[in-house]
Amino acid sequence: MQMAIPSLDHSMFEPDLLRQLIRGAKAGEAASFEKLVSLHERRVLRLAQRLLLNREAARDAAQEVFIRLHKKIASVNEDKGPSPWLYRTTANVCIDILRRTKDELPIDLVSDLSEPSDNPEQSASVRQQQGIVLAALKSLTPRERQAVVLRDLEGHSTAEVAEILGTTEATVRSQISTGRVKIKTFVLAKIGGPI
Amino acid sequence: MKRHPHPKMLSLYAGGDLEGAESIEVSAHLAECPQCCEVLTDFQAFQRILRVAVPEPAGIDLQLTRQRITERILQRRQAAKWRWAISSAAAALTIIVLAVVFGRRSVQLPLDDSLRVPLMSRSIHLALELPEAERMLKVHHPARVGTGLRAANFVPRGDGTFQLRLTTADPNVVILLPPATESTVEP
């Protein structure tokens, strides 16, 4: 299944609308800020889930990101929109959580993927494979995981990932290549054969 | 490229992250190496699997997140209102305290009520004798001649006698003229 890959391109939302909402939020309009939250909450929460692999921790991270946005709204660029700031802050907040919890958060996303099926054995097999892949993602270091998630799951270019993480493209390539090799090695070791 | 590329290179190639000469070299090698083609296929498959492995956020998670954000922002706004109210009250209190402190320093302590009636008559009497008081001022305190007289009161000395208390235009200068020869100037 091929998924549409989003990017940091802010044309996803009407630029004039975004500008208007940001100006309103800067002026203290509650409705404008709530609208900004509603436009970006799914992306922030999804990124947090992909980085933390834990729903409750992801919710906490997303809350923290938007509270920080509320505090720092004055520094958001009206033309660029809040997306770059949100991605960067989400990545930083998740790194802080991973450090604080020593990356020992349990994975609790497995059950969400499988849908009711006439073939329970197939569903179980899908859940098992999903669990292995998520465990492989969790086996990466926080920095490797950030790079792989932002590049392979979120679909940002290496240049955009470098901008979000505040590092160089060379470092990002090193992190994603290491991460991809580790994931492949981990999964193949678990399933004991080709996929 | 005769040697097999490192798996990291193949993973970058699989993700479209190799450019330029490196990409060309790997392409050329893959055209002749089925083993590396298999590794490349694995990497591409894992990237597809990874994209679907993490589900989209559930509606309940979005709802809970939004709810909590709204609560915390409301708390921040209320806290900000309280801070503003407390700061304003503190500023007002400070102004009031300063006004009282400085106001007291410029207020002359009233004389004993029992002396007011007699002083009234004495004050009226003094009104006729202020020129005399000014003459005495010139004699005893020439440096204060330029200081205009504002008021003159009799002040009890505690031994049953009174002394003349002259208040001048300079609030820092009050002249006491006892009924005897000595005189004092109160800064």
Coordinates of N, CA, C and O in Angstrom, one line a residue, chain A residues 28-94:
Chain A
G28 N -4.3 37.4 20.6 CA -5.0 36.8 21.7 C -6.3 36.3 21.5 O -7.1 36.0 22.4
E29 N -6.7 36.1 20.2 CA -8.0 35.6 19.9 C -8.0 34.1 20.1 O -7.3 33.3 19.4
A30 N -8.8 33.6 21.0 CA -8.9 32.2 21.4 C -9.3 31.4 20.2 O -8.8 30.3 20.0
A31 N -10.3 31.9 19.5 CA -10.9 31.1 18.3 C -9.8 30.8 17.3 O -9.8 29.8 16.7
S32 N -9.0 31.8 17.0 CA -7.9 31.7 16.0 C -6.9 30.6 16.4 O -6.5 29.8 15.6
F33 N -6.5 30.6 17.7 CA -5.6 29.6 18.2 C -6.2 28.3 18.1 O -5.5 27.3 17.7
E34 N -7.4 28.1 18.5 CA -8.1 26.8 18.5 C -8.2 26.3 17.1 O -8.0 25.1 16.8
K35 N -8.4 27.2 16.1 CA -8.4 26.7 14.7 C -7.0 26.2 14.3 O -6.9 25.2 13.6
L36 N -6.0 27.0 14.7 CA -4.6 26.5 14.4 C -4.4 25.1 15.0 O -3.8 24.3 14.3
V37 N -4.8 24.9 16.2 CA -4.6 23.6 16.8 C -5.3 22.5 16.0 O -4.8 21.5 15.7
S38 N -6.6 22.8 15.6 CA -7.4 21.8 14.9 C -6.7 21.5 13.5 O -6.8 20.3 13.1
L39 N -6.1 22.5 12.9 CA -5.5 22.2 11.6 C -4.2 21.4 11.7 O -3.8 20.7 10.7
H40 N -3.5 21.4 12.8 CA -2.2 20.8 13.0 C -2.1 19.6 14.0 O -1.1 18.9 14.1
E41 N -3.2 19.4 14.7 CA -3.1 18.5 15.8 C -2.9 17.0 15.3 O -2.1 16.3 16.0
R42 N -3.5 16.7 14.2 CA -3.3 15.3 13.7 C -1.9 15.0 13.4 O -1.3 14.0 13.7
R43 N -1.3 16.0 12.6 CA 0.1 15.8 12.2 C 1.1 15.7 13.4 O 2.0 14.9 13.4
V44 N 0.8 16.6 14.4 CA 1.7 16.6 15.6 C 1.5 15.3 16.3 O 2.5 14.6 16.7
L45 N 0.3 14.9 16.5 CA 0.0 13.6 17.3 C 0.6 12.4 16.6 O 1.2 11.5 17.2
R46 N 0.4 12.4 15.3 CA 0.9 11.3 14.5 C 2.5 11.2 14.6 O 3.0 10.1 14.8
L47 N 3.1 12.3 14.5 CA 4.6 12.3 14.6 C 5.0 11.8 16.0 O 5.9 11.0 16.1
A48 N 4.3 12.3 17.0 CA 4.6 11.9 18.4 C 4.4 10.4 18.6 O 5.3 9.8 19.2
Q49 N 3.4 9.9 18.0 CA 3.1 8.5 18.1 C 4.2 7.7 17.4 O 4.7 6.6 17.9
R50 N 4.6 8.2 16.2 CA 5.7 7.5 15.5 C 7.0 7.5 16.2 O 7.8 6.6 16.1
L51 N 7.2 8.6 17.0 CA 8.5 8.7 17.7 C 8.5 7.9 19.0 O 9.5 7.3 19.4
L52 N 7.4 8.0 19.7 CA 7.3 7.4 21.0 C 6.7 6.0 21.1 O 6.9 5.3 22.0
L53 N 5.9 5.7 20.0 CA 5.3 4.3 19.9 C 4.4 4.0 21.1 O 4.1 2.9 21.5
N54 N 3.9 5.1 21.8 CA 3.1 4.9 23.0 C 2.0 6.0 22.9 O 2.4 7.2 22.8
R55 N 0.7 5.6 23.0 CA -0.3 6.6 22.8 C -0.4 7.7 23.9 O -0.6 8.8 23.6
E56 N -0.3 7.2 25.1 CA -0.4 8.2 26.2 C 0.7 9.2 26.2 O 0.5 10.4 26.3
A57 N 1.9 8.7 26.0 CA 3.1 9.6 25.9 C 3.0 10.5 24.7 O 3.4 11.7 24.8
A58 N 2.4 10.0 23.6 CA 2.2 10.8 22.4 C 1.2 12.0 22.7 O 1.4 13.1 22.2
R59 N 0.2 11.6 23.4 CA -0.8 12.7 23.8 C -0.2 13.7 24.6 O -0.4 14.9 24.4
D60 N 0.6 13.3 25.6 CA 1.3 14.3 26.5 C 2.2 15.2 25.7 O 2.3 16.4 25.9
A61 N 2.9 14.5 24.7 CA 3.9 15.3 23.9 C 3.1 16.3 23.1 O 3.5 17.5 23.0
A62 N 2.0 15.9 22.4 CA 1.3 16.8 21.6 C 0.7 18.0 22.4 O 0.7 19.1 22.0
Q63 N 0.2 17.7 23.6 CA -0.3 18.8 24.5 C 0.8 19.8 24.7 O 0.6 21.0 24.7
E64 N 2.0 19.2 25.1 CA 3.1 20.1 25.4 C 3.5 21.0 24.3 O 3.8 22.2 24.4
V65 N 3.5 20.4 23.1 CA 3.8 21.1 21.9 C 2.9 22.3 21.7 O 3.3 23.4 21.4
F66 N 1.6 22.1 21.8 CA 0.7 23.2 21.6 C 0.6 24.2 22.7 O 0.4 25.4 22.5
I67 N 0.9 23.8 23.9 CA 1.1 24.7 25.0 C 2.3 25.7 24.7 O 2.2 26.9 24.9
R68 N 3.3 25.0 24.2 CA 4.5 25.9 23.9 C 4.2 26.8 22.8 O 4.7 27.9 22.7
L69 N 3.4 26.3 21.8 CA 3.0 27.2 20.7 C 2.2 28.4 21.2 O 2.4 29.5 20.8
H70 N 1.3 28.1 22.2 CA 0.5 29.2 22.8 C 1.4 30.2 23.5 O 1.2 31.4 23.4
K71 N 2.5 29.7 24.1 CA 3.4 30.7 24.8 C 4.3 31.4 23.8 O 4.6 32.6 24.0
K72 N 4.7 30.8 22.7 CA 5.6 31.3 21.8 C 5.0 31.8 20.5 O 5.7 32.0 19.5
I73 N 3.7 32.0 20.5 CA 3.0 32.3 19.2 C 3.6 33.6 18.6 O 3.5 33.8 17.4
A74 N 4.1 34.5 19.4 CA 4.6 35.8 18.9 C 5.8 35.6 18.0 O 6.0 36.4 17.1
S75 N 6.5 34.4 18.2 CA 7.7 34.2 17.4 C 7.4 33.4 16.1 O 8.3 33.1 15.4
V76 N 6.2 33.0 15.9 CA 5.9 32.2 14.7 C 5.8 33.1 13.5 O 5.2 34.2 13.5
N77 N 6.5 32.7 12.4 CA 6.5 33.5 11.2 C 5.2 33.3 10.4 O 4.8 32.2 10.1
E78 N 4.6 34.4 10.1 CA 3.3 34.4 9.5 C 3.3 33.9 8.1 O 2.3 33.3 7.6
D79 N 4.4 34.1 7.4 CA 4.5 33.6 6.0 C 4.8 32.1 6.0 O 4.3 31.4 5.1
K80 N 5.7 31.7 6.8 CA 6.1 30.2 6.8 C 5.0 29.4 7.5 O 4.9 28.2 7.2
G81 N 4.3 30.0 8.4 CA 3.3 29.2 9.1 C 4.0 28.4 10.3 O 5.2 28.5 10.5
P82 N 3.2 27.8 11.1 CA 3.7 27.1 12.3 C 4.3 25.7 12.0 O 4.9 25.2 13.0
S83 N 4.1 25.2 10.8 CA 4.6 23.8 10.6 C 6.0 23.5 10.9 O 6.3 22.6 11.6
P84 N 7.0 24.3 10.4 CA 8.4 24.0 10.7 C 8.6 24.0 12.2 O 9.3 23.2 12.8
W85 N 8.1 25.1 12.9 CA 8.2 25.2 14.3 C 7.6 24.0 15.0 O 8.2 23.4 16.0
L86 N 6.4 23.5 14.6 CA 5.7 22.4 15.2 C 6.5 21.1 15.1 O 6.6 20.3 16.0
Y87 N 7.0 20.9 13.9 CA 7.8 19.6 13.7 C 9.0 19.6 14.6 O 9.4 18.6 15.2
R88 N 9.7 20.8 14.6 CA 11.0 20.9 15.4 C 10.7 20.7 16.9 O 11.3 19.9 17.6
T89 N 9.6 21.3 17.3 CA 9.3 21.3 18.7 C 8.8 19.9 19.1 O 9.1 19.3 20.2
T90 N 8.0 19.2 18.2 CA 7.6 17.9 18.5 C 8.7 16.9 18.6 O 8.8 16.1 19.6
A91 N 9.7 17.1 17.7 CA 10.9 16.2 17.8 C 11.6 16.4 19.1 O 12.1 15.5 19.7
N92 N 11.8 17.7 19.5 CA 12.5 18.0 20.7 C 11.8 17.5 22.0 O 12.4 16.9 22.9
V93 N 10.5 17.7 22.0 CA 9.7 17.3 23.1 C 9.8 15.7 23.3 O 9.9 15.2 24.4
C94 N 9.7 15.1 22.1 CA 9.7 13.6 22.2 C 11.1 13.1 22.6 O 11.2 12.1 23.4

